[in-house]
Coordinates of N, CA and C in Angstrom, one line a residue:
X1 N 126.5 101.2 89.9 CA 125.7 100.3 90.6 C 125.7 98.9 89.9
X2 N 126.0 97.9 90.7 CA 126.1 96.5 90.1 C 124.7 96.0 89.8
X3 N 124.6 94.9 89.0 CA 123.3 94.3 88.8 C 122.6 93.8 90.1
X4 N 123.5 93.3 91.0 CA 122.9 92.8 92.2 C 122.4 94.0 93.1
X5 N 123.1 95.1 93.1 CA 122.6 96.3 93.8 C 121.3 96.8 93.2
X6 N 121.3 96.8 91.9 CA 120.1 97.3 91.2 C 118.9 96.4 91.5
X7 N 119.1 95.1 91.5 CA 118.1 94.2 91.8 C 117.6 94.3 93.3
X8 N 118.5 94.5 94.2 CA 118.2 94.7 95.6 C 117.3 96.0 95.8
X9 N 117.7 97.1 95.1 CA 116.9 98.3 95.1 C 115.5 98.2 94.6
X10 N 115.4 97.5 93.4 CA 114.1 97.3 92.9 C 113.2 96.4 93.8
X11 N 113.9 95.5 94.4 CA 113.1 94.6 95.3 C 112.7 95.3 96.5
X12 N 113.5 96.2 97.1 CA 113.2 97.0 98.2 C 112.0 97.9 97.9
X13 N 112.0 98.5 96.7 CA 110.9 99.4 96.3 C 109.6 98.6 96.2
X14 N 109.7 97.4 95.6 CA 108.6 96.6 95.3 C 107.9 96.2 96.6
X15 N 108.7 96.0 97.7 CA 108.1 95.5 99.0 C 108.1 96.6 100.0
X16 N 108.3 97.8 99.6 CA 108.2 98.9 100.6 C 106.8 99.1 101.0
X17 N 106.6 99.8 102.2 CA 105.3 100.1 102.7 C 104.4 100.9 101.6
X18 N 105.0 101.8 100.9 CA 104.3 102.5 99.9 C 103.8 101.6 98.8
X19 N 104.6 100.7 98.3 CA 104.2 99.7 97.3 C 103.1 98.8 97.8
X20 N 103.2 98.4 99.1 CA 102.2 97.5 99.6 C 100.9 98.2 99.8
X21 N 100.9 99.5 100.1 CA 99.7 100.3 100.2 C 99.1 100.4 98.8
X22 N 99.9 100.7 97.8 CA 99.4 100.8 96.4 C 98.8 99.6 96.0
X23 N 99.3 98.4 96.4 CA 98.7 97.1 96.0 C 97.5 96.7 96.8
X24 N 97.2 97.5 97.8 CA 96.0 97.2 98.6 C 96.2 96.2 99.7
X25 N 97.4 96.1 100.2 CA 97.7 95.2 101.3 C 97.1 95.6 102.6
X26 N 96.1 94.8 103.1 CA 95.4 95.2 104.3 C 96.3 95.4 105.5
X27 N 97.3 94.6 105.7 CA 98.3 94.7 106.8 C 99.0 96.0 106.7
X28 N 99.4 96.4 105.5 CA 100.2 97.7 105.3 C 99.2 98.8 105.6
X29 N 98.0 98.7 105.2 CA 97.0 99.8 105.5 C 96.7 99.9 107.0
X30 N 96.7 98.8 107.7 CA 96.5 98.8 109.1 C 97.7 99.4 109.8
X31 N 98.9 99.2 109.3 CA 100.1 99.8 109.9 C 100.0 101.3 109.6
X32 N 99.6 101.7 108.4 CA 99.4 103.1 108.1 C 98.5 103.8 109.0
X33 N 97.4 103.2 109.4 CA 96.4 103.7 110.3 C 97.0 103.9 111.7
X34 N 97.7 102.8 112.1 CA 98.4 102.9 113.5 C 99.4 104.0 113.6
X35 N 100.1 104.3 112.5 CA 101.2 105.2 112.5 C 100.7 106.7 112.4
X36 N 99.6 106.9 111.6 CA 99.2 108.2 111.3 C 97.8 108.7 111.8
X37 N 97.0 107.8 112.3 CA 95.7 108.2 112.7 C 95.7 109.3 113.8
X38 N 96.6 109.2 114.7 CA 96.7 110.2 115.8 C 97.1 111.6 115.2
X39 N 98.0 111.6 114.2 CA 98.4 112.8 113.6 C 97.2 113.4 112.8
X40 N 96.5 112.6 112.1 CA 95.3 113.1 111.4 C 94.2 113.7 112.4
X41 N 94.0 112.9 113.5 CA 93.0 113.3 114.5 C 93.4 114.7 115.1
X42 N 94.7 114.8 115.5 CA 95.2 116.0 116.1 C 95.0 117.2 115.2
X43 N 95.4 117.0 113.9 CA 95.2 118.1 112.9 C 93.7 118.5 112.8
X44 N 92.8 117.5 112.7 CA 91.4 117.7 112.6 C 90.8 118.5 113.7
X45 N 91.3 118.1 115.0 CA 90.8 118.8 116.2 C 91.2 120.2 116.1
X46 N 92.4 120.5 115.8 CA 92.9 121.9 115.8 C 92.3 122.7 114.7
X47 N 91.9 122.1 113.6 CA 91.3 122.9 112.5 C 89.8 123.1 112.7
X48 N 89.1 122.0 113.2 CA 87.6 122.1 113.3 C 87.2 122.6 114.7
X49 N 88.1 122.3 115.7 CA 87.7 122.7 117.1 C 86.7 121.8 117.7
X50 N 86.4 120.6 117.1 CA 85.4 119.7 117.5 C 85.9 118.3 117.6
X51 N 85.9 117.6 118.7 CA 86.4 116.3 118.9 C 85.6 115.3 118.1
X52 N 84.3 115.4 118.1 CA 83.5 114.4 117.4 C 83.7 114.5 115.9
X53 N 83.7 115.8 115.4 CA 84.0 116.0 114.0 C 85.3 115.4 113.6
X54 N 86.3 115.6 114.5 CA 87.7 115.1 114.2 C 87.7 113.6 114.0
X55 N 86.9 112.9 114.8 CA 86.8 111.4 114.7 C 86.2 111.0 113.4
X56 N 85.2 111.8 112.9 CA 84.6 111.5 111.6 C 85.7 111.8 110.5
X57 N 86.4 112.8 110.7 CA 87.5 113.2 109.7 C 88.5 112.1 109.5
X58 N 88.9 111.5 110.7 CA 89.9 110.4 110.6 C 89.3 109.2 109.8
X59 N 88.1 108.8 110.1 CA 87.4 107.7 109.4 C 87.3 108.0 107.9
X60 N 86.9 109.1 107.6 CA 86.7 109.5 106.2 C 88.0 109.6 105.4
X61 N 89.0 110.1 106.2 CA 90.3 110.3 105.5 C 90.9 108.9 105.1
X62 N 90.8 107.9 106.0 CA 91.4 106.7 105.7 C 90.6 105.9 104.7
X63 N 89.3 106.1 104.7 CA 88.5 105.5 103.6 C 88.8 106.1 102.3
X64 N 89.0 107.4 102.3 CA 89.4 108.1 101.0 C 90.8 107.6 100.6
X65 N 91.7 107.5 101.6 CA 93.1 107.1 101.3 C 93.1 105.7 100.6
X66 N 92.2 104.8 101.1 CA 92.1 103.5 100.5 C 91.6 103.6 99.1
X67 N 90.7 104.5 98.8 CA 90.2 104.6 97.4 C 91.3 105.2 96.5
X68 N 92.1 106.1 97.1 CA 93.1 106.8 96.3 C 94.5 106.1 96.4
X69 N 94.6 104.9 96.9 CA 95.9 104.3 97.3 C 96.8 104.2 96.0
X70 N 96.2 104.0 94.9 CA 97.1 103.9 93.7 C 97.8 105.1 93.3
X71 N 97.4 106.3 93.9 CA 98.1 107.5 93.6 C 99.3 107.8 94.5
X72 N 99.5 106.9 95.5 CA 100.7 107.0 96.3 C 102.0 106.8 95.4
X73 N 102.9 107.7 95.6 CA 104.2 107.5 94.8 C 105.0 106.3 95.3
X74 N 105.6 105.7 94.4 CA 106.4 104.5 94.8 C 107.5 104.8 95.7
X75 N 108.1 106.0 95.6 CA 109.2 106.3 96.4 C 108.9 107.6 97.2
X76 N 109.5 107.8 98.4 CA 109.3 108.9 99.2 C 109.5 108.6 100.6
X77 N 109.4 109.6 101.5 CA 109.5 109.4 102.9 C 108.2 109.3 103.6
X78 N 107.9 110.3 104.4 CA 106.7 110.3 105.2 C 105.4 110.4 104.3
X79 N 104.4 109.7 104.7 CA 103.1 109.8 104.0 C 102.2 110.8 104.7
X80 N 102.7 111.5 105.7 CA 101.9 112.5 106.4 C 101.4 113.6 105.5
X81 N 102.2 114.2 104.6 CA 101.6 115.2 103.7 C 100.4 114.7 102.9
X82 N 100.6 113.5 102.3 CA 99.5 112.9 101.5 C 98.2 112.7 102.3
X83 N 98.3 112.2 103.5 CA 97.2 111.9 104.4 C 96.6 113.2 104.9
X84 N 97.4 114.2 105.3 CA 96.9 115.5 105.7 C 96.2 116.3 104.6
X85 N 96.7 116.1 103.4 CA 96.0 116.7 102.2 C 94.6 116.1 102.0
X86 N 94.5 114.8 102.2 CA 93.2 114.2 102.1 C 92.3 114.7 103.2
X87 N 92.9 114.7 104.4 CA 92.1 115.2 105.6 C 91.6 116.7 105.3
X88 N 92.5 117.5 104.7 CA 92.1 118.9 104.5 C 90.9 118.9 103.5
X89 N 90.9 118.1 102.5 CA 89.8 118.1 101.6 C 88.5 117.5 102.2
X90 N 88.7 116.5 103.1 CA 87.5 115.9 103.8 C 86.9 117.0 104.7
X91 N 87.7 117.8 105.4 CA 87.2 118.9 106.3 C 86.5 119.9 105.4
X92 N 87.0 120.3 104.3 CA 86.3 121.3 103.4 C 85.0 120.8 103.0
X93 N 84.9 119.5 102.6 CA 83.6 118.9 102.2 C 82.6 118.9 103.4
X94 N 83.1 118.6 104.6 CA 82.3 118.6 105.8 C 81.7 120.0 106.0
X95 N 82.6 121.1 105.8 CA 82.1 122.4 106.0 C 81.0 122.8 105.0
X96 N 81.2 122.4 103.7 CA 80.2 122.6 102.7 C 78.9 121.9 103.1
X97 N 79.0 120.7 103.5 CA 77.8 119.9 103.9 C 77.1 120.6 105.1
X98 N 77.9 121.0 106.0 CA 77.3 121.7 107.2 C 76.6 123.0 106.9
X99 N 77.1 123.7 105.9 CA 76.5 124.9 105.5 C 75.1 124.6 104.8
X100 N 75.1 123.6 104.0 CA 73.8 123.2 103.4 C 72.8 122.8 104.5
X101 N 73.3 122.0 105.5 CA 72.5 121.6 106.6 C 72.0 122.7 107.4
X102 N 72.8 123.7 107.6 CA 72.4 124.9 108.4 C 71.4 125.7 107.7
X103 N 71.5 125.8 106.3 CA 70.5 126.5 105.6 C 69.1 125.8 105.7
X104 N 69.2 124.5 105.7 CA 67.9 123.7 105.8 C 67.3 123.9 107.2
X105 N 68.2 123.9 108.2 CA 67.7 124.0 109.6 C 67.1 125.4 109.8
X106 N 67.7 126.4 109.1 CA 67.2 127.8 109.3 C 65.7 127.9 108.9
X107 N 65.2 127.0 108.1 CA 63.8 127.1 107.7 C 62.9 126.5 108.7
X108 N 63.5 125.8 109.7 CA 62.7 125.2 110.7 C 62.5 126.1 111.9
X109 N 61.5 125.8 112.8 CA 61.3 126.6 114.0 C 62.6 126.5 114.9
X110 N 63.0 127.6 115.5 CA 64.2 127.6 116.3 C 64.0 126.7 117.6
X111 N 64.9 125.7 117.8 CA 64.8 124.8 118.9 C 65.2 125.5 120.2
X112 N 64.9 124.9 121.4 CA 65.3 125.4 122.7 C 66.8 125.4 122.8
X113 N 67.4 126.4 123.5 CA 68.8 126.5 123.7 C 69.3 125.3 124.6
X114 N 70.4 124.7 124.2 CA 71.0 123.7 125.0 C 72.4 124.1 125.5
X115 N 72.7 124.0 126.7 CA 74.1 124.5 127.2 C 75.2 123.7 126.5
X116 N 76.2 124.4 126.1 CA 77.4 123.8 125.5 C 78.4 123.4 126.5
X117 N 78.4 122.2 126.9 CA 79.3 121.7 127.9 C 80.7 121.5 127.4
X118 N 80.9 121.4 126.1 CA 82.2 121.2 125.5 C 83.1 122.4 125.7
X119 N 82.5 123.6 125.6 CA 83.3 124.8 125.8 C 83.8 124.9 127.2
X120 N 83.0 124.6 128.2 CA 83.5 124.6 129.6 C 84.6 123.6 129.8
X121 N 84.4 122.4 129.2 CA 85.5 121.4 129.3 C 86.8 121.8 128.7
X122 N 86.7 122.5 127.6 CA 87.9 123.0 126.9 C 88.6 124.0 127.8
X123 N 87.8 124.8 128.5 CA 88.4 125.8 129.4 C 89.1 125.2 130.5
X124 N 88.6 124.1 131.1 CA 89.2 123.4 132.2 C 90.5 122.7 131.8
X125 N 90.6 122.4 130.5 CA 91.8 121.7 130.1 C 92.9 122.6 129.7
X126 N 92.6 123.9 129.6 CA 93.6 124.9 129.2 C 94.8 124.9 130.2
X127 N 96.0 124.9 129.8 CA 97.1 124.9 130.7 C 97.4 126.3 131.3
X128 N 97.0 127.3 130.6 CA 97.3 128.7 131.0 C 96.3 129.6 130.4
X129 N 96.3 130.8 130.9 CA 95.5 131.9 130.3 C 95.9 132.2 128.9
X130 N 97.2 132.2 128.7 CA 97.7 132.6 127.4 C 97.4 131.5 126.4
X131 N 97.5 130.2 126.8 CA 97.2 129.1 125.9 C 95.7 129.1 125.5
X132 N 94.9 129.4 126.5 CA 93.4 129.4 126.2 C 93.1 130.5 125.3
X133 N 93.8 131.7 125.5 CA 93.5 132.8 124.6 C 94.0 132.5 123.2
X134 N 95.2 131.9 123.1 CA 95.7 131.5 121.8 C 94.8 130.5 121.1
X135 N 94.2 129.6 121.8 CA 93.3 128.6 121.2 C 92.1 129.3 120.6
X136 N 91.6 130.2 121.3 CA 90.4 131.0 120.8 C 90.8 131.8 119.6
X137 N 92.0 132.4 119.6 CA 92.5 133.2 118.5 C 92.7 132.3 117.3
X138 N 93.2 131.1 117.4 CA 93.4 130.2 116.3 C 92.1 130.0 115.6
X139 N 91.0 129.8 116.4 CA 89.7 129.5 115.8 C 89.1 130.7 115.0
X140 N 89.7 131.9 115.3 CA 89.2 133.1 114.6 C 90.0 133.4 113.3
X141 N 91.1 132.6 113.1 CA 91.9 132.8 111.8 C 91.0 132.4 110.6
X142 N 91.3 133.0 109.5 CA 90.7 132.5 108.3 C 91.1 131.0 108.1
X143 N 90.2 130.3 107.4 CA 90.4 128.8 107.3 C 91.7 128.5 106.7
X144 N 92.0 129.2 105.6 CA 93.3 128.9 104.9 C 94.5 129.1 105.7
X145 N 94.4 130.2 106.6 CA 95.5 130.5 107.5 C 95.6 129.5 108.6
X146 N 94.4 129.1 109.1 CA 94.4 128.1 110.2 C 95.0 126.7 109.7
X147 N 94.7 126.4 108.5 CA 95.2 125.1 107.9 C 96.7 125.1 107.9
X148 N 97.2 126.2 107.3 CA 98.7 126.2 107.1 C 99.4 126.4 108.4
X149 N 98.8 127.2 109.3 CA 99.4 127.3 110.7 C 99.5 126.0 111.4
X150 N 98.4 125.3 111.4 CA 98.3 124.0 112.0 C 99.3 123.0 111.5
X151 N 99.4 122.9 110.1 CA 100.4 122.0 109.5 C 101.8 122.4 109.8
X152 N 102.2 123.6 109.7 CA 103.6 124.0 109.8 C 104.0 124.2 111.3
X153 N 103.2 124.7 112.1 CA 103.6 125.0 113.5 C 103.3 123.8 114.4
X154 N 102.1 123.3 114.4 CA 101.7 122.3 115.3 C 102.1 120.9 114.8
X155 N 102.0 120.6 113.5 CA 102.3 119.3 113.0 C 103.8 119.2 112.5
X156 N 104.5 120.4 112.5 CA 105.9 120.4 112.2 C 106.2 120.1 110.7
X157 N 105.3 120.3 109.8 CA 105.6 120.0 108.4 C 106.4 121.2 107.9
X158 N 107.4 121.0 107.0 CA 108.1 122.1 106.3 C 107.2 122.7 105.3
X159 N 107.7 123.8 104.7 CA 106.8 124.5 103.7 C 106.5 123.6 102.5
X160 N 107.4 122.8 102.0 CA 107.2 122.0 100.9 C 106.1 120.9 101.2
X161 N 106.2 120.3 102.4 CA 105.3 119.2 102.7 C 103.9 119.8 102.9
X162 N 103.8 121.0 103.6 CA 102.5 121.7 103.8 C 101.9 122.0 102.4
X163 N 102.8 122.5 101.5 CA 102.3 122.8 100.2 C 101.7 121.6 99.5
X164 N 102.4 120.4 99.6 CA 101.9 119.2 99.1 C 100.5 118.8 99.7
X165 N 100.4 118.9 101.0 CA 99.2 118.6 101.7 C 98.0 119.5 101.3
X166 N 98.3 120.7 101.1 CA 97.2 121.7 100.7 C 97.0 121.8 99.2
X167 N 97.9 121.3 98.4 CA 97.8 121.4 97.0 C 98.0 122.9 96.5
X168 N 98.9 123.6 97.1 CA 99.2 125.0 96.7 C 100.7 125.1 96.6
X169 N 101.1 126.3 96.1 CA 102.6 126.5 95.9 C 103.2 126.8 97.2
X170 N 104.5 126.6 97.3 CA 105.3 126.8 98.5 C 105.2 128.3 98.9
X171 N 105.3 129.2 97.9 CA 105.2 130.6 98.2 C 103.9 130.9 98.8
X172 N 102.8 130.3 98.4 CA 101.5 130.5 99.0 C 101.5 130.1 100.5
X173 N 102.2 129.0 100.8 CA 102.3 128.5 102.2 C 103.0 129.6 103.0
X174 N 104.1 130.1 102.5 CA 104.9 131.1 103.2 C 104.1 132.3 103.5
X175 N 103.4 132.8 102.5 CA 102.6 134.1 102.7 C 101.4 133.9 103.7
X176 N 100.8 132.7 103.5 CA 99.6 132.4 104.5 C 100.1 132.3 105.9
X177 N 101.3 131.6 106.1 CA 101.8 131.4 107.4 C 102.3 132.7 108.0
X178 N 102.8 133.6 107.2 CA 103.3 134.9 107.7 C 102.0 135.7 108.2
X179 N 101.0 135.7 107.3 CA 99.8 136.4 107.7 C 99.1 135.8 109.0
X180 N 99.2 134.5 109.0 CA 98.6 133.8 110.2 C 99.3 134.2 111.5
X181 N 100.6 134.2 111.4 CA 101.4 134.6 112.6 C 101.0 136.0 113.1
X182 N 101.0 137.0 112.2 CA 100.7 138.3 112.5 C 99.3 138.5 113.1
X183 N 98.3 137.8 112.4 CA 96.9 137.9 112.9 C 96.7 137.2 114.2
X184 N 97.4 136.1 114.4 CA 97.3 135.3 115.6 C 97.8 136.1 116.8
X185 N 98.9 136.8 116.6 CA 99.5 137.6 117.7 C 98.5 138.7 118.1
X186 N 97.9 139.4 117.1 CA 96.9 140.4 117.4 C 95.7 139.9 118.1
X187 N 95.2 138.7 117.5 CA 93.9 138.1 118.1 C 94.2 137.6 119.5
X188 N 95.3 137.0 119.8 CA 95.6 136.5 121.1 C 95.7 137.7 122.1
X189 N 96.4 138.8 121.7 CA 96.5 139.9 122.6 C 95.1 140.5 122.9
X190 N 94.3 140.6 121.9 CA 92.9 141.1 122.1 C 92.1 140.2 123.0
X191 N 92.3 138.9 122.8 CA 91.5 137.9 123.7 C 92.0 138.0 125.1
X192 N 93.3 138.1 125.3 CA 93.9 138.3 126.7 C 93.3 139.5 127.3
X193 N 93.3 140.6 126.6 CA 92.7 141.8 127.2 C 91.2 141.7 127.6
X194 N 90.5 141.0 126.7 CA 89.1 140.7 127.0 C 88.9 139.9 128.3
X195 N 89.7 138.8 128.4 CA 89.6 137.9 129.5 C 90.0 138.6 130.8
X196 N 91.1 139.4 130.7 CA 91.5 140.1 131.9 C 90.6 141.1 132.4
X197 N 89.9 141.8 131.4 CA 88.9 142.8 131.8 C 87.7 142.1 132.4
X198 N 87.3 141.0 131.8 CA 86.2 140.2 132.4 C 86.5 139.7 133.8
X199 N 87.7 139.2 134.0 CA 88.1 138.7 135.3 C 88.1 139.9 136.3
X200 N 88.6 141.0 135.9 CA 88.7 142.2 136.8 C 87.3 142.6 137.2
X201 N 86.3 142.6 136.2 CA 84.9 143.0 136.6 C 84.3 142.0 137.5
X202 N 84.6 140.7 137.3 CA 84.1 139.6 138.2 C 84.6 139.8 139.6
X203 N 85.9 140.1 139.7 CA 86.5 140.3 141.1 C 85.9 141.5 141.8
X204 N 85.7 142.6 141.0 CA 85.1 143.8 141.5 C 83.7 143.5 142.0
X205 N 82.9 142.7 141.2 CA 81.6 142.4 141.6 C 81.5 141.5 142.9
X206 N 82.5 140.5 142.9 CA 82.5 139.7 144.1 C 82.9 140.5 145.4
X207 N 83.8 141.5 145.2 CA 84.2 142.4 146.3 C 83.0 143.2 146.8
X208 N 82.2 143.7 145.9 CA 81.0 144.5 146.3 C 80.0 143.6 147.1
X209 N 79.9 142.4 146.6 CA 78.9 141.4 147.3 C 79.5 141.1 148.7
X210 N 80.8 140.8 148.8 CA 81.4 140.5 150.1 C 81.2 141.7 151.0
X211 N 81.5 142.9 150.6 CA 81.3 144.1 151.5 C 79.9 144.2 151.9
X212 N 79.0 144.0 151.0 CA 77.6 144.1 151.4 C 77.2 143.0 152.4
X213 N 77.7 141.8 152.2 CA 77.4 140.8 153.2 C 78.0 141.1 154.6
X214 N 79.2 141.6 154.6 CA 79.8 142.0 155.9 C 79.1 143.1 156.5
X215 N 78.6 144.0 155.7 CA 77.8 145.1 156.3 C 76.5 144.6 156.9
X216 N 75.8 143.7 156.3 CA 74.6 143.2 156.8 C 74.9 142.4 158.1
X217 N 76.0 141.6 158.1 CA 76.4 140.9 159.4 C 76.7 141.9 160.5
X218 N 77.4 142.9 160.2 CA 77.6 143.9 161.3 C 76.4 144.6 161.8
X219 N 75.5 144.9 160.9 CA 74.2 145.4 161.3 C 73.4 144.5 162.2
X220 N 73.4 143.2 161.8 CA 72.7 142.2 162.6 C 73.3 142.0 164.0
X221 N 74.6 142.1 164.1 CA 75.3 141.9 165.4 C 75.0 143.1 166.2
X222 N 75.0 144.3 165.6 CA 74.7 145.6 166.4 C 73.2 145.5 166.9
X223 N 72.3 145.0 166.1 CA 70.9 144.9 166.5 C 70.8 143.9 167.7
X224 N 71.5 142.8 167.6 CA 71.4 141.8 168.7 C 71.9 142.4 170.0
X225 N 73.0 143.2 170.0 CA 73.5 143.7 171.2 C 72.6 144.8 171.7
X226 N 71.9 145.5 170.8 CA 71.0 146.5 171.3 C 69.8 145.9 171.9

């Protein structure tokens, strides 16, 4: 490598997006948000199952990323593993805070039940019966399995990137992903059976009601002719 090539390489690194983020360049951080905020949000929705919580996760993730910006490596490719790792820690902290909050609320008188409209909305948005069942099944995975499944399957990270995001060994990612796939298949099948049995019972119930109404109508017509 010539002196000119070496100078060009050092200059490129110095003015790279990573370097600008490390230096606290607001424009570079704005570009980082534009490029990765949707990825973080999508990951948070799939792990937490709550849109509002996911929005909080995005905000807290980028605030934490700003605080930790000097830890960004000078060289590298996508910053997705770094940001998703921060998001993972943010969600774990939210869970711990929620548990403390729930313990405090448990000491208070039980409030009146309020209908959960979000669940109905999620059902309407499901593309198919299988997709809806899989969505429920993912929520029943252990948290560690859900995190690695979301990163590797839905976010498309390879095992090394997922390991970096979660702060674990690559072998741990492989084993968790394998367990998650097996459990997800069983949970999805169980959820499908439950949904189909419920649908069958509902149809049977509607059939009995319809037959009863037709019987009453026939009785009324016979009485009118008599």
